[in-house]
Coordinates of C-alpha atoms in Angstrom, one line a residue:
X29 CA 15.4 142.5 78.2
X30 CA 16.9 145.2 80.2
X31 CA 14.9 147.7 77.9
X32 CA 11.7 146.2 78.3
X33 CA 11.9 146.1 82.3
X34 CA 13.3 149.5 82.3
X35 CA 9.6 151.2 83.3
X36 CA 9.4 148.7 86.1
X37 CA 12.2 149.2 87.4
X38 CA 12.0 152.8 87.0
X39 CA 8.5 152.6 89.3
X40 CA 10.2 150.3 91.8
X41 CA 13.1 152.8 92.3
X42 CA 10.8 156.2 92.6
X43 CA 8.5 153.9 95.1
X44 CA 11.8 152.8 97.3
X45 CA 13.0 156.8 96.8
X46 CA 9.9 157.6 98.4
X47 CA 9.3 154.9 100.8
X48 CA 13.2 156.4 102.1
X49 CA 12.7 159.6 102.0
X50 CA 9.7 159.0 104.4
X51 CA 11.5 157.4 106.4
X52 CA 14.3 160.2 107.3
X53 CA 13.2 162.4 110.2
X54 CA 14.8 165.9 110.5
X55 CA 17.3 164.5 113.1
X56 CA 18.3 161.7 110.6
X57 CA 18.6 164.8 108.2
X58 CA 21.3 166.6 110.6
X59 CA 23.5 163.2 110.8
X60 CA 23.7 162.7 106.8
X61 CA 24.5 166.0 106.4
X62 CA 27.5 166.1 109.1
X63 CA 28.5 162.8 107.5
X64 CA 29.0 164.7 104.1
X65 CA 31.4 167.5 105.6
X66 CA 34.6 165.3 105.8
X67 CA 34.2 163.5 102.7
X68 CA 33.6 167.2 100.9
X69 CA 36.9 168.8 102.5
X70 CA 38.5 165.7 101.8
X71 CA 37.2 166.4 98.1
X72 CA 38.6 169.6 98.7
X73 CA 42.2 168.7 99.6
X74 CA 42.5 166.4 97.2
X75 CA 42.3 169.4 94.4
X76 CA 43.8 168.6 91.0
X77 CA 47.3 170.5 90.3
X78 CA 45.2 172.3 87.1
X79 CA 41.4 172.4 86.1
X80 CA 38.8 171.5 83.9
X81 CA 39.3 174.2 81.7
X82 CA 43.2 174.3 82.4
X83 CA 45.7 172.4 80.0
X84 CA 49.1 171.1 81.5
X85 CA 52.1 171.3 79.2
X86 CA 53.7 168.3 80.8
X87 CA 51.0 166.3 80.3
X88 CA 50.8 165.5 83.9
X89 CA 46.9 167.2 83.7
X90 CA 44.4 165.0 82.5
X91 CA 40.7 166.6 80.9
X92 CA 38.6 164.7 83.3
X93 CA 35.1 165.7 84.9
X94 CA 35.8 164.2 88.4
X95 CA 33.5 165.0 91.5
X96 CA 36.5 166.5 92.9
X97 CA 37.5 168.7 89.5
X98 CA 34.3 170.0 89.5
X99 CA 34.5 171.4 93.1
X100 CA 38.1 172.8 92.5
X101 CA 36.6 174.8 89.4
X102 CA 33.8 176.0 92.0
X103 CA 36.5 176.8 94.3
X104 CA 37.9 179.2 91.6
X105 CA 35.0 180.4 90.2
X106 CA 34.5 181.6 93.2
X107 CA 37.8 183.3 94.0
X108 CA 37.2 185.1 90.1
X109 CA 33.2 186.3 91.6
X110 CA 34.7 187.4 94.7
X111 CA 37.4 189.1 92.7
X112 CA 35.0 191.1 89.9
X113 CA 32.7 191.9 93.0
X114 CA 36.3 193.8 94.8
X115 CA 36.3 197.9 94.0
X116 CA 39.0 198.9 91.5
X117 CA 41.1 199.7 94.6
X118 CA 40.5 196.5 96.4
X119 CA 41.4 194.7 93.0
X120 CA 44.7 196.4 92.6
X121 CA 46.0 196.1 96.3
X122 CA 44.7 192.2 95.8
X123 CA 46.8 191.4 92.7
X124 CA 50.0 194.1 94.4
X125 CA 50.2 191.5 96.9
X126 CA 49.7 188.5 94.5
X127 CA 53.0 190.2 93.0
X128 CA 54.6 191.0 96.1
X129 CA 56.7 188.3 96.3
X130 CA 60.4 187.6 96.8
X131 CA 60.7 185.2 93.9
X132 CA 58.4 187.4 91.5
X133 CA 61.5 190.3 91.1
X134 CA 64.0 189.5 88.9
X135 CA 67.1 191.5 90.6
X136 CA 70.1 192.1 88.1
X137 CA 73.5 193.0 90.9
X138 CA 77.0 194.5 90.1
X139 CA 80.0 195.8 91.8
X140 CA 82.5 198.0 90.1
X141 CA 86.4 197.3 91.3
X142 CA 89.2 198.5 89.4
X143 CA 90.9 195.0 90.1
X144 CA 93.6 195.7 92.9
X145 CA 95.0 192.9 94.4
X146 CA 93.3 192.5 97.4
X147 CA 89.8 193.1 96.0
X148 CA 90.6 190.7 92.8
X149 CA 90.3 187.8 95.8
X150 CA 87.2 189.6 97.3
X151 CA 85.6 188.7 93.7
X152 CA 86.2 185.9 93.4
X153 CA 84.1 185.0 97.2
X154 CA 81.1 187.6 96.4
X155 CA 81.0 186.1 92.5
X156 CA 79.0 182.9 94.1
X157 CA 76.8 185.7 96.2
X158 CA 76.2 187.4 93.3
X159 CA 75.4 184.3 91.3
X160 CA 72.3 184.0 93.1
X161 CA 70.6 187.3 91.7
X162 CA 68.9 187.1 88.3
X163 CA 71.9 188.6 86.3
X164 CA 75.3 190.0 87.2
X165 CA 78.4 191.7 86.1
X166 CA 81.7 193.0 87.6
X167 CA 83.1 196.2 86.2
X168 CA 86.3 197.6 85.7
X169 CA 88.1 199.9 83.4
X170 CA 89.6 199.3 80.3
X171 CA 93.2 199.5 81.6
X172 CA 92.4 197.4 84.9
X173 CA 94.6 194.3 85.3
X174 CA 93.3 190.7 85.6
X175 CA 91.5 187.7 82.6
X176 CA 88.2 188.3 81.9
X177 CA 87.7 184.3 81.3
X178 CA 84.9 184.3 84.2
X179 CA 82.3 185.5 81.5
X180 CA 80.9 188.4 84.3
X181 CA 83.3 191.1 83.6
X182 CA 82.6 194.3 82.0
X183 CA 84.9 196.5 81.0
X184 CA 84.2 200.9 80.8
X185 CA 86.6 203.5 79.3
X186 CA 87.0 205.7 82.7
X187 CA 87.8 209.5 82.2
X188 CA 91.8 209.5 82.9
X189 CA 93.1 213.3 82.6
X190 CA 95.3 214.0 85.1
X191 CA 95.0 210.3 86.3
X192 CA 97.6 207.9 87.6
X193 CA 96.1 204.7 86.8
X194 CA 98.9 202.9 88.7
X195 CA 98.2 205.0 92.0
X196 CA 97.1 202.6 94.5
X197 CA 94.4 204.7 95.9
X198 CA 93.1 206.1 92.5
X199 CA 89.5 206.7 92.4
X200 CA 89.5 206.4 96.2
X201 CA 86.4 208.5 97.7
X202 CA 85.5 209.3 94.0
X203 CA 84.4 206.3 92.3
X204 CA 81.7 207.8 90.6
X205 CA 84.1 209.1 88.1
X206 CA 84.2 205.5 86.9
X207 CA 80.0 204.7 88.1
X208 CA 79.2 207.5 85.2
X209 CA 80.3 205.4 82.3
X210 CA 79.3 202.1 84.3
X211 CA 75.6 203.8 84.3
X212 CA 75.7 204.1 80.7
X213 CA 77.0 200.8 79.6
X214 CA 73.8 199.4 82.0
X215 CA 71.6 202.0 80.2
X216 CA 73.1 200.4 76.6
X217 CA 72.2 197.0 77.7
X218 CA 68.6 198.2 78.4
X219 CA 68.5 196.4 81.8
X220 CA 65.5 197.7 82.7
X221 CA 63.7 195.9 79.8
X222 CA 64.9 192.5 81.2
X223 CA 64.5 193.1 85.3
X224 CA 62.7 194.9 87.9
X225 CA 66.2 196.3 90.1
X226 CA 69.1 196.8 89.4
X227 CA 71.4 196.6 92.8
X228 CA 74.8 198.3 93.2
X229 CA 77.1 196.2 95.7
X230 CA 80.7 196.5 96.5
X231 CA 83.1 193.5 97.0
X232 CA 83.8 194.2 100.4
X233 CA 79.9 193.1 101.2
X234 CA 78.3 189.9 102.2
X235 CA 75.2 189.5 100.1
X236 CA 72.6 187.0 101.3
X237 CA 70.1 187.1 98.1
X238 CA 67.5 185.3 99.8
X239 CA 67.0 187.9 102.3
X240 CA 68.1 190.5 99.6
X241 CA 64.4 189.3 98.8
X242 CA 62.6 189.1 101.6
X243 CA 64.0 192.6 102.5
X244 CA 62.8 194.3 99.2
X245 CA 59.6 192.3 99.8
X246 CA 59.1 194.0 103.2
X247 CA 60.0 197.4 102.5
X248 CA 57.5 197.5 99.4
X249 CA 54.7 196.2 101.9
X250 CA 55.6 199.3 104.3
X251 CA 54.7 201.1 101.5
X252 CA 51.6 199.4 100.8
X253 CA 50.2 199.9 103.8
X254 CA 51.2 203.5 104.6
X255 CA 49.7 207.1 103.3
X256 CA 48.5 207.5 100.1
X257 CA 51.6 209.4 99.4
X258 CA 53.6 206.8 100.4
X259 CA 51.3 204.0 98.3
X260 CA 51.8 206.0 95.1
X261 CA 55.2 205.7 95.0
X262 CA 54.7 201.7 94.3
X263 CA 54.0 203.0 91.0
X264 CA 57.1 205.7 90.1
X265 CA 60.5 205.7 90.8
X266 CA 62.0 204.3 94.2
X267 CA 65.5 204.3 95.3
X268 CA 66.2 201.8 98.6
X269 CA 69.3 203.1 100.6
X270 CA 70.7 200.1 102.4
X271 CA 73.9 201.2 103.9
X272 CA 76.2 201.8 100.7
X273 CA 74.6 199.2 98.8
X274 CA 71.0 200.9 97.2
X275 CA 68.9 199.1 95.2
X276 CA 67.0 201.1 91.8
X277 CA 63.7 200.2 90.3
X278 CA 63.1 200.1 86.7
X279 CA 61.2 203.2 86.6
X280 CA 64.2 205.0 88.1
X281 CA 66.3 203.3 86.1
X282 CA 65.1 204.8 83.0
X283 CA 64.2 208.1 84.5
X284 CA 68.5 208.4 84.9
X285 CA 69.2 207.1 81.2
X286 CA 66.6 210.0 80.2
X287 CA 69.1 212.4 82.0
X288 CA 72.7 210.7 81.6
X289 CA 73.6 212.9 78.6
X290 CA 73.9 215.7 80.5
X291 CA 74.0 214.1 84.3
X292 CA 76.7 211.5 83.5
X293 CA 79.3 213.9 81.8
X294 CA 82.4 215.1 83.1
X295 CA 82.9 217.8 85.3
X296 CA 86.0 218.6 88.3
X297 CA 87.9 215.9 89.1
X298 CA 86.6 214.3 86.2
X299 CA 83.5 213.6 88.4
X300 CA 79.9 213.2 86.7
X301 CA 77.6 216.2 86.3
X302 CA 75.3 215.0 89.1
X303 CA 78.1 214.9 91.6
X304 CA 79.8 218.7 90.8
X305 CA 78.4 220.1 94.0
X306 CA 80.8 217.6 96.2
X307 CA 83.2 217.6 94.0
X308 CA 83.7 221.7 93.8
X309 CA 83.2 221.5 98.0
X310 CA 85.3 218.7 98.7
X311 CA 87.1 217.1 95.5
X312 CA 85.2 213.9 96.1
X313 CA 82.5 212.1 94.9
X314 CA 81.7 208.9 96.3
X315 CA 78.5 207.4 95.4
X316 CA 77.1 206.5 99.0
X317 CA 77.1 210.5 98.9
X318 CA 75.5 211.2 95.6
X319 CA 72.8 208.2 95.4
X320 CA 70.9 209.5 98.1
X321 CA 70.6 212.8 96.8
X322 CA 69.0 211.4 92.9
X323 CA 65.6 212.8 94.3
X324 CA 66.8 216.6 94.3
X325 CA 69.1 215.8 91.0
X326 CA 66.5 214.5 88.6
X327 CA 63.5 216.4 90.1
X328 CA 61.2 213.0 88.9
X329 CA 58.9 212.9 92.0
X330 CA 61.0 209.4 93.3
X331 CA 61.3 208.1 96.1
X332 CA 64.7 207.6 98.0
X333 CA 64.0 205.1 101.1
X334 CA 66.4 203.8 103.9
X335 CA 69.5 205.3 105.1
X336 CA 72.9 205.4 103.7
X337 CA 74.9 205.0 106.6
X338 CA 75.2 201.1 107.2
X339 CA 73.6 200.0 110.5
X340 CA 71.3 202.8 110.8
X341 CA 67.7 202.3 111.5
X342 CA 65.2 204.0 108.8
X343 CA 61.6 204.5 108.5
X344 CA 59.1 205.4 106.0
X345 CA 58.7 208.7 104.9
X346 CA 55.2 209.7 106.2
X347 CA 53.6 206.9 108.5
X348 CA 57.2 206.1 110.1
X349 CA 57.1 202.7 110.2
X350 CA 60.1 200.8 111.2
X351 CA 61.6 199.1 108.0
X352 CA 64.3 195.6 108.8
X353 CA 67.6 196.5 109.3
X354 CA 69.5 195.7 105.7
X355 CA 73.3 196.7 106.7
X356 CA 75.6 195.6 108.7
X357 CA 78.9 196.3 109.6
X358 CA 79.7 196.1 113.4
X359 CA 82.3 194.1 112.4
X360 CA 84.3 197.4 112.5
X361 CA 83.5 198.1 116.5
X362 CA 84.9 194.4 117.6
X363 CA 88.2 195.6 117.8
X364 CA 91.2 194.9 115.8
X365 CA 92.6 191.4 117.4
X366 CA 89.0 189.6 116.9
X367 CA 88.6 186.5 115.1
X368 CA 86.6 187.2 112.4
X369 CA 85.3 183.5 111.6
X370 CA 84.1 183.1 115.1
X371 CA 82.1 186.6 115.2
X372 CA 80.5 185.1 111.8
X373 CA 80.0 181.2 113.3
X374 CA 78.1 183.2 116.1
X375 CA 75.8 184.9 114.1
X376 CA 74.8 182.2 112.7
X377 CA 74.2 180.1 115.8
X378 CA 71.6 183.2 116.6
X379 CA 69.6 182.2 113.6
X380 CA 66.3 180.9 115.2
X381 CA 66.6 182.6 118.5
X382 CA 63.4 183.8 119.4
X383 CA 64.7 186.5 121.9
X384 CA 67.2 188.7 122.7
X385 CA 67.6 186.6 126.1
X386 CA 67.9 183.2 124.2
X387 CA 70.4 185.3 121.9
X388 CA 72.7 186.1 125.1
X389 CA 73.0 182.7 126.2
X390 CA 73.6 181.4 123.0
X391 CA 76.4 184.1 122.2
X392 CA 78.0 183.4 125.8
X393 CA 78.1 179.4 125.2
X394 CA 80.3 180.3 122.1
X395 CA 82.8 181.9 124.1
X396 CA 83.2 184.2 126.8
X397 CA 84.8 187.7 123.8
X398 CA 81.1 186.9 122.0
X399 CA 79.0 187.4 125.1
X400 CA 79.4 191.6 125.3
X401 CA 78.9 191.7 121.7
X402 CA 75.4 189.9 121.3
X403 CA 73.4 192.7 121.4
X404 CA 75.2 193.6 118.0
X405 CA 75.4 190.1 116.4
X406 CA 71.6 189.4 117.1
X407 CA 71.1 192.5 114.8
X408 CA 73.4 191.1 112.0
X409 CA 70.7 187.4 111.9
X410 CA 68.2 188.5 109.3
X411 CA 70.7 191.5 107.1
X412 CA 70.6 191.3 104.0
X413 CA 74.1 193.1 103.2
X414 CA 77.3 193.1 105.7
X415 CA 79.9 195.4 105.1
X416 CA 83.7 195.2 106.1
X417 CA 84.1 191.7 105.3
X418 CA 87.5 192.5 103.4
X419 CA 89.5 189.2 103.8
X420 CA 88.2 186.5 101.1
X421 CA 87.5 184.3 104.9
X422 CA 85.3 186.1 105.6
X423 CA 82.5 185.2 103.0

C-alpha cells in the first residue's frame, strides 16, 4: 500500500517543500541559521574519544556513522589539510612541539655512592625520588659495603692502585675515577636505545621529577624559539648543566660510547682520559668540573647549556634568553643552627604565590627566622634539583 502511494506522497512533499521554502524571507533565513550554531558546537563537544576510521582496542569505540562522528572526522580532516598545506619547516616545528612534552621523554636517573654510612640512609630517601623517572640505578663499586636486595643497585670494578678503599674520604673531589667505568656499564646496557636522557644525580639532591620535566620541557622550547644556531642543536648532541646534576641526550650519549675506549681509560690519579688536564693541575677530578667541558673533549659540535654552579642563573647561548632556575642550594647560606624542616615547610607554603610581595607575607606568617630569607626560598618553588639536603629528614 505504502508502495503504491509512494508517488503521491512524494508530490505532496516536494509541493509542501516548496510552499515552505516560499514562505522563508531572508530575515527568517538569519534566525534558522543562528539557531543551528549551538546545536553544531554542541555536535562539536560532544566528539567521539576515536573516529570513523579509527579502531579502539578496548572496545570502548564503536564503527558508527553518527551526525556527530562525521563532523569530528571533518574536524581532522581538516587539521591533516591544514597540516600538508604547512612548509616543510612549518611541519617540523608543528610536530617538535606535538613532541615537546613532559610526559613524551622517557628519562632514565642514577647516582653513584660508594655506600658510606651516612649516604646509605640518603638512598634510601632519594630511591622513592628516583622511582619516579623511567628507569634507575644506584652505583657503587665492587668492594662497597651494603645488600643489593633493592633490585637498583649496580655494581663497577673501580681502578684501585694506590687506593685505600677503607679511607673515609676516598674518591672525594675525584669521583670520576669511579664515573669512567659507571659510563661504560651504561654504554653496555645500550641506554640510549631504550630512553631519551640519561640524568646524573647525587644522593645529597632533592629530585622533584615532575618538574625535572617541565624543566627539560622549557629549556628545549628556549631552543626552539632562538637562532638558527641554537634550533639546530634540537637535533645533535645537548648537554643541560643544572647545578651538579646534568642531564645527557641520547645523541650525546652515544657520541661518548664512540669515544670511551680511549676517553674513559686510566690516567693520574687513576682519573679517566677526559679528566688528565685537572688531574695533572690539581690531582682532582670531580665531574661537576669535567662535564661541562665534554664540548672541547669530544669535538662533536654539542651543545652544553646551563651552569654548573648550583643557584646560578643561565641563558641560551646566542639569543640570551633567560632559562628557569633548576638548582638550588641556599640551604647552605641559612646558617648552621636553622631548622631544616621548617625552611622546607616554607617553601612549600610559597607554592601558588603569585608575587614576590604575597611570597614575603606568607614567609613572615611562618615565623619571624623565615621572613629575611624569602627572597631565597621563593626561588627554590618551581627547582627542579635541591642540593645540600644531606640528613635523610630532609627529603
Amino acid at each position: 500500500a505504502i508502495s503504491a502511494q509512494a508517488p503521491s506522497l512524494v508530490n505532496h512533499v516536494t509541493g509542501l517543500s516548496l510552499a515552505i521554502k516560499l514562505l522563508i524571507t531572508p530575515k527568517m533565513k538569519t534566525q534558522i541559521s543562528l539557531l543551528w550554531v549551538p546545536i553544531i558546537v554542541a555536535v562539536v563537544q560532544k566528539e567521539p574519544s576515536c573516529l570513523s576510521h579509527e579502531f579502539a582496542s578496548d572496545g570502548k569505540c564503536q564503527l558508527t556513522r553518527s551526525g556527530t562522528q562525521l563532523l569530528a572526522v571533518h574536524k581532522k580532516q581538516a587539521q591533516l589539510h591544514g597540516m600538508a598545506s604547512q612548509s616543510k619547516a612549518d611541519a617540523k616545528e608543528w610536530m617538535d612541539d606535538r613532541m615537546s612534552s613532559a610526559h613524551t621523554f622517557r628519562i632514565f636517573c642514577f647516582a653513584w655512592t660508594p655506600r658510606q654510612p651516612n649516604e646509605e640512609l640518603l638512598v634510601q630517601e632519594i630511591r622513592a625520588e628516583l622511582e619516579m623517572c623511567d628507569g634507575h640505578a644506584f652505583f657503587t663499586d665492587v668492594d662497597a659495603p651494603g645488600e643489593d636486595d633493592a633490585g637498583d643497585w649496580i655494581r663497577v670494578q673501580v681502578p684501585s692502585l694506590g687506593e685505600d678503599r677503607s679511607d673515609p674520604d676516598w674518591l672525594k673531589l675525584r669521583d670520576m675515577v669511579a664515573l669512567a667505568p659507571v659510563w661504560a656499564r651504561i654504554f653496555e646496557m645500550d641506554l640510549a636505545t631504550e630512553y631519551d636522557w640519561i640524568m646524573h644525580v647525587e644522593p645529597d639532591h632533592f629530585v622533584n621529577m615532575e618538574k625535572v620535566r617541565r624543566n627539560l620541557v622549557q629549556n628545549l622550547d628556549a631552543l626552539r624559539s632562538g637562532s638558527e644556531r641554537e634550533q639546530s642543536f634540537l637535533d645533535g648532541s645537548i648537554l643541560l648543566n643544572w647545578g651538579n646534576a646534568f642531564l645527557f641526550n641520547t645523541n650525546l650519549v652515544r657520541d661518548m660510547a664512540a669515544q670511551w675506549g680511549e676517553l674513559g681509560a686510566t690516567c693520574d690519579q687513576n682519573c679517566p682520559v677526559l679528566a688528565k688536564d685537572r688531574a695533572a693541575a690539581v690531582g682532582f677530578c670531580e665531574h661537576d668540573m669535567i662535564y661541562p667541558w665534554l664540548d672541547q673533549i669530544l669535538h662533536n659540535g654539542m651543545l652544553s647549556m646551563g651552569d654548573p654552579g648550583c643557584g646560578h642563573p643561565s641563558q641560551t647561548p646566542d639569543s640570551g634568553q633567560k632559562l628557569p632556575l633548576s638548582c638550588w642550594q641556599d640551604m647552605a647560606l641559612v646558617g648552621v643552627d636553622f631548622n631544616a624542616s621548617e625552611v622546607i615547610e616554607t617553601i612549600f607554603s610559597l607554592q601558588g604565590a603569585d608575587s614576590m610581595q604575597d611570597a614575603q607575607q606568607r614567609c613572615d606568617r611562618a615565623s619571624p627566622a623565615m621572613g629575611p630569607l624569602c627572597t631565597s626560598l621563593y626561588r627554590a618553588v618551581d627547582v627542579p634539583i635541591m642540593h645540600l639536603f644531606k640528613s635523610p629528614g630532609m627529603h
